[in-house]
PDB file of C-alpha atoms in Angstrom:
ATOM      1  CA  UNK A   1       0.000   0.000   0.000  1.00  0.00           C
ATOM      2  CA  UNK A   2       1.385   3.483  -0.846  1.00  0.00           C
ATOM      3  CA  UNK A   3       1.548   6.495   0.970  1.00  0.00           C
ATOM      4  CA  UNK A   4      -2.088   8.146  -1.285  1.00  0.00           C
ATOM      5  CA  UNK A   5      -3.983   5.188  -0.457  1.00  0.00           C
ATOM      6  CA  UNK A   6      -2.942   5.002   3.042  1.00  0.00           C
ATOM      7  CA  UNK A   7      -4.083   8.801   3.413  1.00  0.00           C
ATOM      8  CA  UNK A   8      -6.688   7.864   1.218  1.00  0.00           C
ATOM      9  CA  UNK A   9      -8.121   5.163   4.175  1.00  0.00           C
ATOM     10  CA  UNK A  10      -7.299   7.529   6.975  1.00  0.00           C
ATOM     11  CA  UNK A  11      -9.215  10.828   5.363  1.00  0.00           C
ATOM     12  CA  UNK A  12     -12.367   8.730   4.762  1.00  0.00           C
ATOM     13  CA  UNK A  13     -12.055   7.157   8.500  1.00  0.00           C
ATOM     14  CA  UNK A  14     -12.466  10.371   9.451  1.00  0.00           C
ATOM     15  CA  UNK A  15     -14.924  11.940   7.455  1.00  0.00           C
ATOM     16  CA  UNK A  16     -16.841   8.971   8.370  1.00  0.00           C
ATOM     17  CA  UNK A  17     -16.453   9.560  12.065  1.00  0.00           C
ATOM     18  CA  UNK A  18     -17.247  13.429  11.859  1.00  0.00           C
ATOM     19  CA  UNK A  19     -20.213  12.737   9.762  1.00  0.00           C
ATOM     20  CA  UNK A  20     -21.665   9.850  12.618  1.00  0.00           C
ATOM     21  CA  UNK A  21     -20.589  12.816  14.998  1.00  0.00           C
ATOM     22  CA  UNK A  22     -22.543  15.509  13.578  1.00  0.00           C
ATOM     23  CA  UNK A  23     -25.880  13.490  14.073  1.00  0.00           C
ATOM     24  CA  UNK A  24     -25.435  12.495  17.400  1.00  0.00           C
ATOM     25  CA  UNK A  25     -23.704  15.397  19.022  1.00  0.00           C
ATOM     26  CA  UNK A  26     -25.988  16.924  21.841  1.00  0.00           C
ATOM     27  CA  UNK A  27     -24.216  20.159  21.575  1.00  0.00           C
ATOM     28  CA  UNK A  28     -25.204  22.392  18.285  1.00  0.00           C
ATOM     29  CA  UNK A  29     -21.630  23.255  18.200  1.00  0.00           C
ATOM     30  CA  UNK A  30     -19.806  20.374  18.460  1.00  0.00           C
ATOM     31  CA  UNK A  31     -22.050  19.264  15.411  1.00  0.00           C
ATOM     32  CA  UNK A  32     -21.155  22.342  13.309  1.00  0.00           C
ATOM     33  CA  UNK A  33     -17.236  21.955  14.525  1.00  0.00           C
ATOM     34  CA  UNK A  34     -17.619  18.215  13.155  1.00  0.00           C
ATOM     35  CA  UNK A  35     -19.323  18.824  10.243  1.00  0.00           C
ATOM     36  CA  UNK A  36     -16.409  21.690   9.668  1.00  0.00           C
ATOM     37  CA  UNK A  37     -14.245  18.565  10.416  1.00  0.00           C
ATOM     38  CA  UNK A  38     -15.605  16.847   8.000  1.00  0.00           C
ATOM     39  CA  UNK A  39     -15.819  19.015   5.089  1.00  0.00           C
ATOM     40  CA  UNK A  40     -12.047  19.725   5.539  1.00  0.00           C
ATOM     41  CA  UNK A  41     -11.687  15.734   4.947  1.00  0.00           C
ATOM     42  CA  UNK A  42     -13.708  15.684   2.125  1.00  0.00           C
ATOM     43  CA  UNK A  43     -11.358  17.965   0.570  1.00  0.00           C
ATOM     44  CA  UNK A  44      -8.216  16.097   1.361  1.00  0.00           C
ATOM     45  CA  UNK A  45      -9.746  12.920  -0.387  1.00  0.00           C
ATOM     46  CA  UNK A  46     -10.742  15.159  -3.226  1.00  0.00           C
ATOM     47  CA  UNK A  47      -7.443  16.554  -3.673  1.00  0.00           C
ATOM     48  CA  UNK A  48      -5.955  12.594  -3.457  1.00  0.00           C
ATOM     49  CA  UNK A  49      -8.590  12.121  -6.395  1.00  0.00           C
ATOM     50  CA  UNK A  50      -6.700  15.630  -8.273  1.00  0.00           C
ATOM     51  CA  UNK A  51     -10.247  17.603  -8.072  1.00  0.00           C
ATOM     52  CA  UNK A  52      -8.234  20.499  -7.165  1.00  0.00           C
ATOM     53  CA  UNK A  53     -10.708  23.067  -7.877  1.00  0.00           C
ATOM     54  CA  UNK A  54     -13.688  21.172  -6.083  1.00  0.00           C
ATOM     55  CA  UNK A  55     -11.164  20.873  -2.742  1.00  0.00           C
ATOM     56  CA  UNK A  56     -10.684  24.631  -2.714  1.00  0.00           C
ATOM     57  CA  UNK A  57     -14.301  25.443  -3.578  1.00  0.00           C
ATOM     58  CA  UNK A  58     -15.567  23.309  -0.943  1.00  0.00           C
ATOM     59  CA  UNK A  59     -13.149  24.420   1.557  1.00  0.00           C
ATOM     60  CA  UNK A  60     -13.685  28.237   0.708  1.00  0.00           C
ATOM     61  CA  UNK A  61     -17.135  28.137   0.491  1.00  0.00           C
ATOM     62  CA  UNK A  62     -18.753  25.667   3.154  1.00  0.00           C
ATOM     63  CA  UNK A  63     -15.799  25.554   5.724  1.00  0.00           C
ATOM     64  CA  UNK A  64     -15.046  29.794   5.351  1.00  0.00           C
ATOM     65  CA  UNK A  65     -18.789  31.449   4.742  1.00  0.00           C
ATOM     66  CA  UNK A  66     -21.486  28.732   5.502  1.00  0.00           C
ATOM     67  CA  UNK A  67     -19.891  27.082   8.567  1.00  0.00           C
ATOM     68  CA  UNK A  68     -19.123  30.336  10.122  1.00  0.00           C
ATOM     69  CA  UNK A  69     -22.603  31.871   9.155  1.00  0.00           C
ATOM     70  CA  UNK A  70     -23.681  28.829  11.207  1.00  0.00           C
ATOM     71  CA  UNK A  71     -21.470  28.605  14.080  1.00  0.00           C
ATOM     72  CA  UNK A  72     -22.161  32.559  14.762  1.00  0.00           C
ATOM     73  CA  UNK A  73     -26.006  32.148  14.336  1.00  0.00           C
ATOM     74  CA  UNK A  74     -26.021  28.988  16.829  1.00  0.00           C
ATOM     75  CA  UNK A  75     -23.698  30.023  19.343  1.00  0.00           C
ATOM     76  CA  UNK A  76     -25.909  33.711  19.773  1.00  0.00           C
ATOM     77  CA  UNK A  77     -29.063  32.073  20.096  1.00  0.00           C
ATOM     78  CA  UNK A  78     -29.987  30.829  22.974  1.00  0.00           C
ATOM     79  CA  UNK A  79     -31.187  27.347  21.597  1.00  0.00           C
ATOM     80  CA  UNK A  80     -32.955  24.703  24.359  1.00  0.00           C
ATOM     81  CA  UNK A  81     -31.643  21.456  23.154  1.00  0.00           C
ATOM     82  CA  UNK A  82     -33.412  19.554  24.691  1.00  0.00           C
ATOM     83  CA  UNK A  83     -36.969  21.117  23.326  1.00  0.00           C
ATOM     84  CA  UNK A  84     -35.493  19.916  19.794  1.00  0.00           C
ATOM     85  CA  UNK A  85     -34.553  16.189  20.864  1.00  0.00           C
ATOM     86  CA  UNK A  86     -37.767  15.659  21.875  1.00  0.00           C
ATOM     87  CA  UNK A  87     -39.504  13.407  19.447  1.00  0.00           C
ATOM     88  CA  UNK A  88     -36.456  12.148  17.674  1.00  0.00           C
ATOM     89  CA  UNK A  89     -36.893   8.624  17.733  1.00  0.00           C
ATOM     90  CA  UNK A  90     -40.238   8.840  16.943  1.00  0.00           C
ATOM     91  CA  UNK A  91     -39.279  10.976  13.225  1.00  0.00           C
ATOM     92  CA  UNK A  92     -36.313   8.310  12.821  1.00  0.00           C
ATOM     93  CA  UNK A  93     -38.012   5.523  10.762  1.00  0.00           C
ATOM     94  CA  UNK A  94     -38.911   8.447   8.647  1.00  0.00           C
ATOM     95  CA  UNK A  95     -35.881  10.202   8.314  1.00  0.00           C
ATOM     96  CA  UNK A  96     -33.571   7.115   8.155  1.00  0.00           C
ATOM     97  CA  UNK A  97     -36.360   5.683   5.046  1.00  0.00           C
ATOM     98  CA  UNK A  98     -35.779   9.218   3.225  1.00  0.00           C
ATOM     99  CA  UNK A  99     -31.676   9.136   3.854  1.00  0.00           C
ATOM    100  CA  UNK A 100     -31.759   5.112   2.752  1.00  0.00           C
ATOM    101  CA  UNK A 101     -33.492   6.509  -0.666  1.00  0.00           C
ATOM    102  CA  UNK A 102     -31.163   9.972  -1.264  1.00  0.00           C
ATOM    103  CA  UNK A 103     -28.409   6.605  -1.032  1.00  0.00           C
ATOM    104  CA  UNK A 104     -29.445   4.521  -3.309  1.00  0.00           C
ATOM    105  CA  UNK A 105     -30.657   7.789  -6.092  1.00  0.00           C
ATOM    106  CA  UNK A 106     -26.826   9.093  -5.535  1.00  0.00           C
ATOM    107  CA  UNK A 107     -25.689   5.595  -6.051  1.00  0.00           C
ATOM    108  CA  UNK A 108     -27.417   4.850  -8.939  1.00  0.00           C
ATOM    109  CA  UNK A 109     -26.376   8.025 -10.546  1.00  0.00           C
ATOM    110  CA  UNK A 110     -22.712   7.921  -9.413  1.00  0.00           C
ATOM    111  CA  UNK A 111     -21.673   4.000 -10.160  1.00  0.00           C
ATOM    112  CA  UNK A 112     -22.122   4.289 -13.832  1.00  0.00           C
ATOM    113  CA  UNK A 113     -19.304   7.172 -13.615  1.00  0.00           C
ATOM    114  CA  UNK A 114     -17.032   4.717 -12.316  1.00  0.00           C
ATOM    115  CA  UNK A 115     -16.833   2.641 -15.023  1.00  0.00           C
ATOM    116  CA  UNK A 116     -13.399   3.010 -16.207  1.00  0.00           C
ATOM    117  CA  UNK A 117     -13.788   0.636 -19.444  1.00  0.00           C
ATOM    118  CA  UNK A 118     -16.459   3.605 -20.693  1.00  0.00           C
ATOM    119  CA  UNK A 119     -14.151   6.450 -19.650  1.00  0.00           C
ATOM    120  CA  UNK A 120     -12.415   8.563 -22.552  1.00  0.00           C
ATOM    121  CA  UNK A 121      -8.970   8.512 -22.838  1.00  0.00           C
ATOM    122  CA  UNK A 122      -7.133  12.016 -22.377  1.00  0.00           C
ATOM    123  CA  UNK A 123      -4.836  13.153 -24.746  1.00  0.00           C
ATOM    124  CA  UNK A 124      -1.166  14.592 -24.010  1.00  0.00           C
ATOM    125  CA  UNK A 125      -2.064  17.842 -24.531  1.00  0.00           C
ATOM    126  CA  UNK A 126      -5.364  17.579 -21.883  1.00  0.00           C
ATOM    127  CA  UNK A 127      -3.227  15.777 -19.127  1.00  0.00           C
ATOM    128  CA  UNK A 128      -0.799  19.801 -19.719  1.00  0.00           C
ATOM    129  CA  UNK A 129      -3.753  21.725 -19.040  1.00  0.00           C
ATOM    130  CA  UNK A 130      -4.947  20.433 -15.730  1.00  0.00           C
ATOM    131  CA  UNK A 131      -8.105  19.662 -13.939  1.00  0.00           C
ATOM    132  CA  UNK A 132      -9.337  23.144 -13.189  1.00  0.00           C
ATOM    133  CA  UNK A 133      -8.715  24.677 -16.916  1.00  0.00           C
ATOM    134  CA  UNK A 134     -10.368  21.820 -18.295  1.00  0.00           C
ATOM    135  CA  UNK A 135     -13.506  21.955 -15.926  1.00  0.00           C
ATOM    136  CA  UNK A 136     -13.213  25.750 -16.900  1.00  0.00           C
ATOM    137  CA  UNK A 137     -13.874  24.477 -20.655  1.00  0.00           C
ATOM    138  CA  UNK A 138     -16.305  22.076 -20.366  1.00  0.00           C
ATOM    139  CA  UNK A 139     -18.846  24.656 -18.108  1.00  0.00           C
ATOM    140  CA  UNK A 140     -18.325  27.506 -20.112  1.00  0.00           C
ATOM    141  CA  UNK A 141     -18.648  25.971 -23.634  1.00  0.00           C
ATOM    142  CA  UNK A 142     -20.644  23.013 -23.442  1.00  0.00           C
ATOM    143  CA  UNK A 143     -22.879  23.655 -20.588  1.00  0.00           C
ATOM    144  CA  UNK A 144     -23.012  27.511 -20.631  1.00  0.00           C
ATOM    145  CA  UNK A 145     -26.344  27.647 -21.066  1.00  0.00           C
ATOM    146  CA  UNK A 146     -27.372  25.489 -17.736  1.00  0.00           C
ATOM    147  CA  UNK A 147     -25.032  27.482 -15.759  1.00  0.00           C
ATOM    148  CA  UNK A 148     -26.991  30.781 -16.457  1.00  0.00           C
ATOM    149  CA  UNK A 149     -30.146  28.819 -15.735  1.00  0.00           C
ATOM    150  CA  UNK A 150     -28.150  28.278 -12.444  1.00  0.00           C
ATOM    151  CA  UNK A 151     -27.374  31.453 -11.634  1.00  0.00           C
ATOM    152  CA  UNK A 152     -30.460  33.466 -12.640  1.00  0.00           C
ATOM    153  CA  UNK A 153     -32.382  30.266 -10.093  1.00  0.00           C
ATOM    154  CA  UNK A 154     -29.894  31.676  -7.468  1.00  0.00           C
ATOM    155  CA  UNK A 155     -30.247  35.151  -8.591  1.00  0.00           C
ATOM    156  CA  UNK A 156     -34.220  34.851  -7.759  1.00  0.00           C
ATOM    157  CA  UNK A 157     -33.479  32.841  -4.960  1.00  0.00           C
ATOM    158  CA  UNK A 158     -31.701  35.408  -3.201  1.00  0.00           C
ATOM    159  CA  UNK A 159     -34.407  38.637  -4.091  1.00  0.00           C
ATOM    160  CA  UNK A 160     -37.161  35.725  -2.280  1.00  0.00           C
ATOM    161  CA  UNK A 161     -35.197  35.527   0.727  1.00  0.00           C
ATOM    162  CA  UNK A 162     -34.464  39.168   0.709  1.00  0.00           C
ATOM    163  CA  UNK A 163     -38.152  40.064   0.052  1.00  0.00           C
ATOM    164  CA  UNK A 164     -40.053  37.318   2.534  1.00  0.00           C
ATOM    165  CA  UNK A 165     -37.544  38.672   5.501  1.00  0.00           C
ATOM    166  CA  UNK A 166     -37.782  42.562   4.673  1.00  0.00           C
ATOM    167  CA  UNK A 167     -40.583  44.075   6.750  1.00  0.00           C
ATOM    168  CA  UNK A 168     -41.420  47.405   8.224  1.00  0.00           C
ATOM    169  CA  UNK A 169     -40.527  48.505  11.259  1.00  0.00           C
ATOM    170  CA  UNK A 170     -42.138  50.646  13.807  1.00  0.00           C
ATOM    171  CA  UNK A 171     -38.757  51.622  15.691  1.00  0.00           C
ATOM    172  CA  UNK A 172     -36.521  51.660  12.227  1.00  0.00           C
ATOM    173  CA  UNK A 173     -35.191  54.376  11.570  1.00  0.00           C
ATOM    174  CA  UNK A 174     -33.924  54.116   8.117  1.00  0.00           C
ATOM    175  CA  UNK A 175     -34.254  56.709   5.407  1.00  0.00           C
ATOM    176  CA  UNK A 176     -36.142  56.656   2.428  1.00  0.00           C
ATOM    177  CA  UNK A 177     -33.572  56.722  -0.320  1.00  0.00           C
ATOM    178  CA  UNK A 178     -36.472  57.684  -3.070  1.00  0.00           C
ATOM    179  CA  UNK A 179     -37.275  60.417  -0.801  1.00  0.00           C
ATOM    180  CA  UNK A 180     -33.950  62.065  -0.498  1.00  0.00           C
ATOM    181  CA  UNK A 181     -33.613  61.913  -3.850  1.00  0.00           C
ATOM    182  CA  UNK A 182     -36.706  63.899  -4.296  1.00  0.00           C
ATOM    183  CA  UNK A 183     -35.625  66.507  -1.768  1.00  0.00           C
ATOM    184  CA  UNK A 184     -34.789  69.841  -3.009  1.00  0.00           C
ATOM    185  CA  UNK A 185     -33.451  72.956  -1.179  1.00  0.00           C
ATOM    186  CA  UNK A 186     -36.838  75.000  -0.827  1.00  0.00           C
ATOM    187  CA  UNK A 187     -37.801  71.848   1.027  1.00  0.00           C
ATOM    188  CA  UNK A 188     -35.311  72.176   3.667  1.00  0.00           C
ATOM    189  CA  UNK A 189     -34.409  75.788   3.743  1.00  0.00           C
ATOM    190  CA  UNK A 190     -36.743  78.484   4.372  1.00  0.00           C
ATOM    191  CA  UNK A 191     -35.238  82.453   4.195  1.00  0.00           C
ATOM    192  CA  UNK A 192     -37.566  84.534   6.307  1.00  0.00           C
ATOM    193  CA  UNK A 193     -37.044  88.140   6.563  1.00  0.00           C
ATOM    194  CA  UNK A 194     -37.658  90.081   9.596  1.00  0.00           C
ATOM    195  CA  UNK A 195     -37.078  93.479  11.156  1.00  0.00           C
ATOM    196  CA  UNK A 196     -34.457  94.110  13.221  1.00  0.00           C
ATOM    197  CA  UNK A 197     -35.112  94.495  17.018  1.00  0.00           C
ATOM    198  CA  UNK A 198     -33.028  97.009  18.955  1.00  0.00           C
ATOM    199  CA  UNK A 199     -33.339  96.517  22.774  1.00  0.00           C
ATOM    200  CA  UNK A 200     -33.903 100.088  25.263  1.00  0.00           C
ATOM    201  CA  UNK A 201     -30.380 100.246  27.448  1.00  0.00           C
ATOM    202  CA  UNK A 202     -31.273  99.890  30.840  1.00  0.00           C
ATOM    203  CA  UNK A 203     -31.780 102.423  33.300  1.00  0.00           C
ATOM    204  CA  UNK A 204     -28.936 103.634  35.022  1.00  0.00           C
ATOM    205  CA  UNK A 205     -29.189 102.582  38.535  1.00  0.00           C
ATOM    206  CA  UNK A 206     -29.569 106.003  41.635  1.00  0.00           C
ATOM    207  CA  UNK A 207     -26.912 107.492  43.323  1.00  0.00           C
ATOM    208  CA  UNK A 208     -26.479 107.003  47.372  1.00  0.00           C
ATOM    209  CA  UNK A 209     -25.796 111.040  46.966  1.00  0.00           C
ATOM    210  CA  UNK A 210     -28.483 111.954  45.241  1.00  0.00           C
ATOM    211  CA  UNK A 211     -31.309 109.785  47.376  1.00  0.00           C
ATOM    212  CA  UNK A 212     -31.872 112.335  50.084  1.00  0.00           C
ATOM    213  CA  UNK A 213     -32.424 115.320  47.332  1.00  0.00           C
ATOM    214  CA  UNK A 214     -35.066 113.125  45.638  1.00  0.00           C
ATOM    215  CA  UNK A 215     -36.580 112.787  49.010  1.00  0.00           C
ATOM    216  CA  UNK A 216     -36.709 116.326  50.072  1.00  0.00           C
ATOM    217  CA  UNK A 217     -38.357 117.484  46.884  1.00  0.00           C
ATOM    218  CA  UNK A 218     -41.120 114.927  47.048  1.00  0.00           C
ATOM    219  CA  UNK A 219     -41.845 116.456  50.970  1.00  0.00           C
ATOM    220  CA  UNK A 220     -41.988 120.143  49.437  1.00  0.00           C
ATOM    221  CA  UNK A 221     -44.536 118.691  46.828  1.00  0.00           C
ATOM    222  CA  UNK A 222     -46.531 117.180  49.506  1.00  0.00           C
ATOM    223  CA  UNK A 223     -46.501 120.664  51.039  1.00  0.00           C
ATOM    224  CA  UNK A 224     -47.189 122.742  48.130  1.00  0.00           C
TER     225      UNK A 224
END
């Protein structure tokens, strides 16, 4: 046995094990750390099988966007596990029929492909290219037209989620792009002229001196 089939063994052991893991675990993040574990071990056997471009999808995709979307939205919410576990062996014989048939349509689909007697031989000037180049051929020139019936699906997909999720909020307090576009400056800015108001200077404030004069003049108008 050499050293790619011995990795080979040991890679699928594992993604085995993390798989069995991520079904049992009680914890929702152990499962998503498993299921990390065993996405990274899908792409090692997948780079042992020279799918280069799948390993590094897979890896950049599911282990660097999706798993992390997931591991942030399940370790914020406060989830009761034990709420969710309630009933599971009673949905098993339903679940385990359904995942017994998604094995045998995959298998059915993917056996064929390993036919090697019905496989086309590459030619020299293929094998130079690579995996990734050649995958880069075959969607873009024979199957263009499927991949933009792909991505306009996902395209559509994404305005759904985007719509079904968007709702108004009493306490948002978001601006209306259409209505700042509509603004304009009489709108916002209103001159106003008025007259200028100039206030009377204050009185200026009696003498100590001058108190007893005031005093005696009032008495000789009292007398008068």
């Amino acid at each position: 046995m050499d050293i790619p089939t011995a990795l080979f063994y040991i890679f699928s052991v594992v993604l085995l094990g993390a798989s069995f893991r991520v079904i049992t675990a009680r914890s929702p993040v152990h499962a998503a750390l498993f299921l990390v574990l065993a996405f990274f071990s899908a792409s090692c056997v997948w780079m042992l099988l020279h799918a280069e471009f799948l390993a590094i999808s897979l890896v950049l995709v599911y282990v660097g966007a999706v798993m992390v979307l997931f591991l942030f939205v399940v370790m914020m919410l406060d989830i009761n596990v034990d709420a969710l576990r309630q009933g599971f062996w009673t949905h098993f014989p339903v679940a385990a029929l359904v995942g017994v048939i998604i094995a045998l349509e995959m298998a059915a689909v993917l056996i064929p492909g390993f036919d090697v007697r019905s496989a086309p031989v590459p030619d020299a000037a293929a094998l130079q290219m690579g995996n990734t180049k050649l995958l880069g051929i075959q969607i873009y020139t024979h199957y263009l037209y499927p991949l933009q019936i792909a991505a306009v699906l996902l395209l559509v997909a994404i305005v759904a989620a985007i719509a079904l999720t968007l709702r108004q909020r009493k306490d948002s307090k978001a601006m209306d792009p259409s209505l700042q576009i509509r603004a304009k400056k009489a709108d916002r800015v209103r001159i106003v002229k008025m007259k200028a108001e100039v206030e009377a200077p204050p009185a200026p404030p009696a003498s100590l001196d001058s108190a007893p004069l005031v005093a005696g003049e009032a008495k000789k108008e009292a007398k008068s």
